[in-house]
Coordinates of C-alpha atoms and ligand atoms in Angstrom, one line a residue:
Chain A
M801 CA -42.6 12.1 -6.5
R802 CA -40.9 12.9 -9.8
L803 CA -38.5 15.5 -8.3
Q804 CA -36.1 17.3 -10.5
Y805 CA -32.3 17.3 -9.9
P806 CA -29.6 19.2 -11.8
S807 CA -29.3 17.8 -15.4
N808 CA -25.5 18.0 -15.4
I809 CA -25.2 15.0 -13.1
N810 CA -24.5 11.7 -14.8
I811 CA -25.6 8.8 -12.6
I812 CA -23.5 5.5 -12.6
K813 CA -25.5 2.7 -11.0
L814 CA -23.7 0.1 -8.9
P815 CA -24.9 -2.8 -6.9
C816 CA -23.2 -1.4 -3.9
T817 CA -20.8 1.5 -3.2
G818 CA -18.3 -1.1 -2.0
K819 CA -17.8 -1.9 -5.7
I820 CA -16.0 1.5 -6.1
D821 CA -12.3 1.4 -6.1
L822 CA -9.9 4.4 -5.7
I823 CA -8.9 4.1 -9.4
H824 CA -12.5 4.5 -10.6
L825 CA -12.7 7.9 -8.7
L826 CA -9.3 9.0 -10.0
R827 CA -10.0 8.0 -13.6
S828 CA -13.2 10.1 -13.6
F829 CA -11.0 13.1 -13.0
E830 CA -8.4 12.0 -15.4
K831 CA -11.2 11.9 -18.0
G832 CA -12.3 15.4 -17.1
A833 CA -15.1 15.1 -14.6
D834 CA -15.5 18.4 -12.6
G835 CA -16.7 16.6 -9.5
V836 CA -17.7 13.1 -8.4
Y837 CA -19.9 12.1 -5.4
V838 CA -20.7 8.7 -4.1
V839 CA -24.2 8.1 -2.7
G840 CA -24.3 5.1 -0.5
C841 CA -26.8 3.6 1.9
L842 CA -26.9 4.9 5.5
E843 CA -24.0 3.7 7.6
G844 CA -25.1 0.5 9.4
A845 CA -27.6 -0.3 6.7
C846 CA -25.3 -1.9 4.1
Q847 CA -26.7 -5.1 2.6
F848 CA -23.1 -6.3 2.4
T849 CA -22.3 -5.0 5.9
S850 CA -19.5 -2.6 5.1
G851 CA -19.6 -1.6 1.4
N852 CA -20.5 2.0 2.2
I853 CA -17.7 2.2 4.9
R854 CA -15.2 1.0 2.4
A855 CA -16.5 3.4 -0.2
R856 CA -16.0 6.3 2.3
K857 CA -12.4 5.3 2.9
R858 CA -11.8 5.2 -0.8
V859 CA -13.4 8.6 -1.2
E860 CA -11.1 9.9 1.5
Q861 CA -8.0 8.4 -0.2
A862 CA -9.1 10.1 -3.5
Q863 CA -9.6 13.4 -1.7
E864 CA -6.0 13.2 -0.3
I865 CA -4.5 12.4 -3.7
L866 CA -6.5 15.0 -5.6
E867 CA -5.6 17.6 -3.1
K868 CA -1.9 16.8 -3.3
I869 CA -1.8 16.8 -7.1
G870 CA -3.6 20.1 -7.3
V871 CA -7.0 19.0 -8.6
G872 CA -8.7 19.7 -5.3
G873 CA -9.8 17.1 -2.8
E874 CA -13.2 18.7 -2.3
R875 CA -14.2 17.7 -5.8
V876 CA -15.0 14.2 -4.5
Q877 CA -17.5 13.6 -1.8
M878 CA -19.5 10.8 -0.1
F879 CA -23.1 11.0 1.0
N880 CA -25.2 8.5 2.9
L881 CA -28.9 8.4 2.4
S882 CA -31.6 5.8 2.2
S883 CA -33.5 5.0 -1.1
S884 CA -36.7 6.5 0.3
E885 CA -35.1 9.9 0.7
A886 CA -35.8 11.5 -2.7
P887 CA -35.9 15.1 -1.4
H888 CA -32.5 14.6 0.3
F889 CA -31.1 13.1 -2.9
V890 CA -32.1 16.3 -4.8
Q891 CA -30.7 18.4 -2.0
V892 CA -27.3 16.6 -2.2
A893 CA -27.3 17.0 -6.0
V894 CA -28.0 20.7 -5.8
E895 CA -25.4 21.2 -3.1
M896 CA -22.7 19.3 -4.9
T897 CA -23.4 21.1 -8.2
E898 CA -23.2 24.5 -6.5
K899 CA -20.0 23.5 -4.7
I900 CA -18.3 22.3 -7.9
R901 CA -19.6 25.4 -9.8
D902 CA -17.9 27.5 -7.1
M903 CA -14.7 25.6 -7.5
G904 CA -14.7 26.0 -11.3
P905 CA -13.8 23.4 -13.9
N906 CA -11.5 20.4 -13.3
P907 CA -8.0 21.9 -14.0
I908 CA -7.1 18.6 -15.7
K909 CA -9.8 19.2 -18.3
T910 CA -8.6 22.7 -18.9
A911 CA -5.0 21.5 -19.2
M912 CA -6.0 18.8 -21.6
Q913 CA -7.8 21.3 -23.8
K914 CA -4.7 23.5 -23.8
A915 CA -2.4 20.6 -24.7
A916 CA -4.7 19.4 -27.6
Chain B
M483 CA 5.8 -11.8 3.5
I484 CA 7.8 -8.7 3.1
V485 CA 5.7 -5.7 4.3
A486 CA 6.0 -2.4 2.6
N487 CA 4.1 0.9 2.8
K488 CA 3.3 3.4 0.1
K489 CA 5.6 6.4 -0.3
P490 CA 3.8 9.8 -0.2
I491 CA 2.9 10.9 -3.8
E492 CA 4.9 14.1 -3.4
E493 CA 8.1 12.2 -2.8
I494 CA 7.5 10.2 -6.0
I495 CA 6.7 13.3 -7.9
D496 CA 10.0 14.8 -6.8
M497 CA 11.9 11.8 -7.9
V498 CA 10.5 11.6 -11.4
K499 CA 10.1 15.2 -12.5
G500 CA 12.1 15.9 -15.5
Y501 CA 11.5 12.5 -17.1
R502 CA 9.2 12.2 -20.2
K503 CA 8.5 8.5 -20.4
L504 CA 8.0 6.5 -17.3
L505 CA 7.3 2.9 -16.4
I506 CA 5.5 2.2 -13.1
L507 CA 6.4 -1.4 -12.3
G508 CA 4.4 -3.4 -9.8
C509 CA 4.9 -6.8 -8.2
N510 CA 2.3 -9.4 -7.9
E511 CA 3.6 -10.9 -4.6
C512 CA 4.1 -9.5 -1.1
V513 CA 3.5 -5.9 -2.0
T514 CA 0.2 -6.8 -3.7
V515 CA -1.0 -8.5 -0.5
C516 CA 0.0 -5.6 1.7
E517 CA -1.7 -3.2 -0.8
A518 CA 1.4 -1.1 -1.4
G519 CA 2.7 -2.1 -4.8
G520 CA 0.4 -4.4 -6.8
K521 CA -1.5 -3.8 -10.0
K522 CA -4.1 -1.6 -8.3
E523 CA -1.5 0.6 -6.6
V524 CA 0.3 0.9 -10.0
A525 CA -2.9 2.1 -11.6
V526 CA -3.5 4.7 -8.9
L527 CA 0.0 6.0 -8.9
A528 CA 0.1 6.2 -12.7
S529 CA -3.2 8.1 -12.8
A530 CA -2.2 10.5 -10.1
L531 CA 1.1 11.3 -11.8
R532 CA -0.5 11.7 -15.2
M533 CA -2.9 14.3 -13.7
Y534 CA -0.2 16.1 -11.7
F535 CA 2.0 16.5 -14.7
M536 CA -0.9 17.4 -17.1
N537 CA -1.9 20.1 -14.6
E538 CA 1.7 21.4 -14.5
G539 CA 1.6 21.6 -18.3
T540 CA 4.4 18.9 -18.6
K541 CA 4.0 16.3 -21.3
I542 CA 4.7 12.8 -19.8
E543 CA 3.8 9.3 -20.9
I544 CA 3.4 6.7 -18.2
D545 CA 3.1 2.9 -18.8
E546 CA 1.9 0.4 -16.2
V547 CA 3.2 -3.1 -15.9
T548 CA 3.0 -5.6 -13.0
L549 CA 5.3 -8.5 -13.0
E550 CA 4.8 -11.8 -11.2
R551 CA 7.9 -11.0 -9.1
Q552 CA 10.8 -8.6 -9.3
C553 CA 13.2 -10.7 -7.4
D554 CA 13.8 -13.4 -10.1
H555 CA 15.6 -13.1 -13.4
E556 CA 12.9 -14.6 -15.6
Y557 CA 10.2 -12.1 -14.7
L558 CA 12.5 -9.1 -15.0
E559 CA 13.5 -10.4 -18.5
E560 CA 9.9 -10.0 -19.6
I561 CA 10.4 -6.2 -19.9
R562 CA 13.9 -6.3 -21.5
N563 CA 12.6 -5.5 -25.0
S564 CA 10.7 -2.4 -23.8
M565 CA 13.1 -1.0 -21.3
D566 CA 14.9 1.2 -23.9
Q567 CA 11.9 3.4 -24.4
Y568 CA 11.7 4.5 -20.8
D569 CA 13.6 7.4 -19.2
A570 CA 13.1 6.0 -15.8
V571 CA 11.2 3.3 -13.8
V572 CA 9.4 3.6 -10.5
S573 CA 9.3 0.1 -9.0
L574 CA 6.6 -0.6 -6.5
A575 CA 8.3 -3.8 -5.4
C576 CA 10.1 -4.1 -2.1
G577 CA 13.7 -2.9 -1.9
V578 CA 14.8 -6.3 -3.1
G579 CA 12.9 -5.9 -6.4
V580 CA 14.1 -2.3 -6.9
Q581 CA 17.7 -3.4 -6.5
F582 CA 17.4 -6.4 -8.8
M583 CA 15.9 -4.1 -11.4
A584 CA 18.8 -1.6 -10.9
E585 CA 21.4 -4.4 -11.2
K586 CA 19.8 -5.9 -14.3
Y587 CA 19.1 -2.6 -16.1
F588 CA 22.3 -0.9 -15.1
G589 CA 21.9 2.1 -17.4
S590 CA 18.3 2.9 -16.4
P591 CA 17.3 5.1 -13.5
I592 CA 15.1 3.0 -11.1
Y593 CA 13.3 4.7 -8.2
P594 CA 11.6 3.1 -5.2
G595 CA 7.8 3.7 -5.0
V596 CA 7.4 2.1 -1.6
N597 CA 9.1 2.0 1.8
T598 CA 10.0 -1.5 2.6
C599 CA 9.4 -2.2 6.3
F600 CA 9.8 -5.7 7.5
M601 CA 9.0 -9.4 7.3
G602 CA 5.6 -9.9 8.9
V603 CA 2.0 -11.0 8.9
T604 CA -1.4 -9.6 8.1
E605 CA -3.0 -9.3 11.5
E606 CA -6.1 -8.0 9.8
R607 CA -6.7 -6.0 6.6
G608 CA -4.7 -2.8 7.0
V609 CA -2.7 -4.0 10.0
W610 CA 0.7 -5.7 9.4
S611 CA 3.3 -6.5 12.1
E612 CA 6.8 -7.8 12.2
R613 CA 7.6 -11.5 12.9
C614 CA 11.2 -12.2 11.7
Q615 CA 14.4 -10.4 11.2
G616 CA 16.1 -13.1 9.2
C617 CA 18.8 -13.6 11.8
G618 CA 20.1 -16.7 10.0
Q619 CA 20.1 -18.9 13.0
C620 CA 16.5 -19.6 14.0
I621 CA 15.8 -20.2 17.7
L622 CA 12.0 -20.6 17.5
D623 CA 12.4 -24.2 18.7
R624 CA 13.5 -22.8 22.1
T625 CA 11.1 -19.9 22.4
A626 CA 7.9 -21.8 21.8
G627 CA 7.6 -20.4 18.2
I628 CA 7.6 -16.8 19.3
C629 CA 10.6 -14.8 18.0
P630 CA 12.3 -12.6 20.6
I631 CA 14.7 -11.2 18.0
S632 CA 12.0 -9.4 16.1
R633 CA 9.3 -9.1 18.8
C634 CA 11.2 -8.1 21.9
A635 CA 12.3 -4.5 21.8
K636 CA 15.7 -5.4 23.4
R637 CA 16.1 -8.7 21.4
L638 CA 16.6 -10.5 24.7
L639 CA 17.4 -14.2 24.6
N640 CA 16.7 -14.7 28.3
G641 CA 13.7 -12.4 29.0
P642 CA 11.7 -10.8 30.1
C643 CA 13.4 -7.6 31.2
G644 CA 12.3 -5.7 34.3
G645 CA 10.1 -3.5 32.2
S646 CA 7.5 -6.1 31.3
T647 CA 4.2 -5.0 32.9
K648 CA 0.9 -6.8 32.8
G649 CA 2.0 -8.6 29.6
K650 CA 3.0 -5.4 27.9
C651 CA 6.4 -4.2 26.8
E652 CA 7.9 -1.1 28.5
I653 CA 8.3 0.7 25.2
S654 CA 4.5 0.9 24.6
K655 CA 1.3 -0.2 26.2
D656 CA 0.1 -1.3 22.8
L657 CA 2.9 -3.8 22.4
D658 CA 2.7 -7.3 23.8
C659 CA 5.9 -8.3 25.7
A660 CA 7.3 -11.0 23.5
W661 CA 8.7 -12.8 26.6
Q662 CA 5.3 -12.8 28.2
I663 CA 3.9 -14.6 25.1
I664 CA 6.8 -17.0 25.1
I665 CA 6.2 -17.9 28.7
D666 CA 2.4 -18.2 28.2
R667 CA 3.0 -20.5 25.3
L668 CA 5.6 -22.7 27.0
K669 CA 3.0 -23.1 29.8
E670 CA 0.4 -24.0 27.3
L671 CA 2.7 -26.6 25.8
D672 CA 3.6 -27.9 29.2
R673 CA 7.2 -27.0 28.6
L674 CA 7.9 -24.4 31.3
D675 CA 11.0 -26.4 32.3
D676 CA 12.6 -25.2 29.1
Y677 CA 12.3 -21.7 30.3
E678 CA 14.8 -22.4 33.1
E679 CA 17.5 -23.2 30.6
I680 CA 19.7 -20.2 30.0
A681 CA 20.0 -19.5 26.3
P682 CA 23.6 -19.4 25.1
I683 CA 25.2 -16.3 23.6
K684 CA 23.8 -16.0 20.1
D685 CA 26.1 -16.1 17.1
W686 CA 25.2 -12.8 15.4
S687 CA 27.6 -13.3 12.5
T688 CA 24.8 -14.9 10.6
E689 CA 22.8 -11.7 11.1
R690 CA 23.7 -8.4 9.5
A691 CA 26.6 -8.1 12.0
G692 CA 28.5 -10.4 9.7
G693 CA 28.1 -8.2 6.7
P694 CA 25.9 -8.8 3.6
R695 CA 24.7 -12.4 3.5
K696 CA 24.4 -15.0 0.9
V697 CA 23.0 -18.6 0.7
V698 CA 24.8 -20.9 -1.6
R699 CA 23.3 -24.3 -2.1
E700 CA 25.5 -26.6 -4.1
D701 CA 22.8 -29.3 -3.9
V702 CA 20.4 -27.3 -6.1
R703 CA 22.8 -25.0 -7.9
Q704 CA 23.1 -25.4 -11.7
Ligands
SF4_1058 S1 14.9 -16.4 15.5 FE1 15.8 -15.4 13.7 S2 15.2 -16.6 11.9 FE2 13.9 -17.2 13.7 S3 12.1 -15.9 13.5 FE3 13.4 -14.8 14.8 S4 14.7 -13.5 13.5 FE4 13.6 -15.0 12.2
SF4_1059 S1 9.1 -5.7 28.2 FE1 9.3 -7.7 27.2 S2 9.3 -7.2 24.9 FE2 9.7 -5.3 26.0 S3 11.9 -5.2 26.1 FE3 11.3 -6.2 28.0 S4 11.3 -8.4 27.6 FE4 11.4 -7.3 25.6

């Protein structure tokens, strides 16, 4: 299909979203990411039975922490789609990019630049 | 194991604001298993605090260390040479570890990063429940291995009370009546006759009623 998605997105490939830990999500923001979203398989379709369910819980934990520390919980999101849904993948990428643009840059990045 | 729960991040932020160099100190034992104070939780807390203070425009340095245990001298000694550089320590060990740290490093502020809850088991990942209150005079031999001190809401020694309904405790329909389980197990063990024996009044002096406790074993003492 060769569909285009926003070029600002940096894809990190993992064997399963269950590999993601809370610390990976937090570190991305500590290093200045403006937003992070996890794309997992459809719920009920995980090869490892519950990798995507665990990932969702970790995303929710990250949201709670980021909200409390003033970074913004909305900056991290989870989406479920199957590998055959390329147009949906693009739609999610566009949606997420727009959402983060609306929110503005990660305040940690701005604070780091100020401190440097 | 000792079961603990994470403290809300805002409570920890409140404790440590004003310090410039912090140590977040985890423990590799019980609190690692109950996912409240092990290496992973140390990393998460440190990262969250770093971001919070960076966002506030406060310069703070945070180190992360996880010791094998915080309730034994030898492990706490491992950080002796680096303790001078920290303004404060947040210990993610149970209350025992936090206190042993405070006793050992008398001049350093030590803060608790978890709420220590009870001695219990992992029913399933994410669900822990109480099994023992360390009464100092174990009666599990008489109660078919089920502890009425920690599991009966009224700590009855000759239960059940009149509130036991369909196997559930009167304080909550989600809580099994300890005495129902005791009776079920006595039945299973073909020991129901034991149930007819009235338990004598318990000596509570070995529990907290007798004040802070200590075990001294001359046979192993050095
Ligand atoms: S009887 Fe006492 S020592 Fe035994 S399990 Fe219950 S509280 Fe613990
Ligand atoms: S219902 Fe059972 S567990 Fe609850 S207080 Fe009565 S005897 Fe104890």
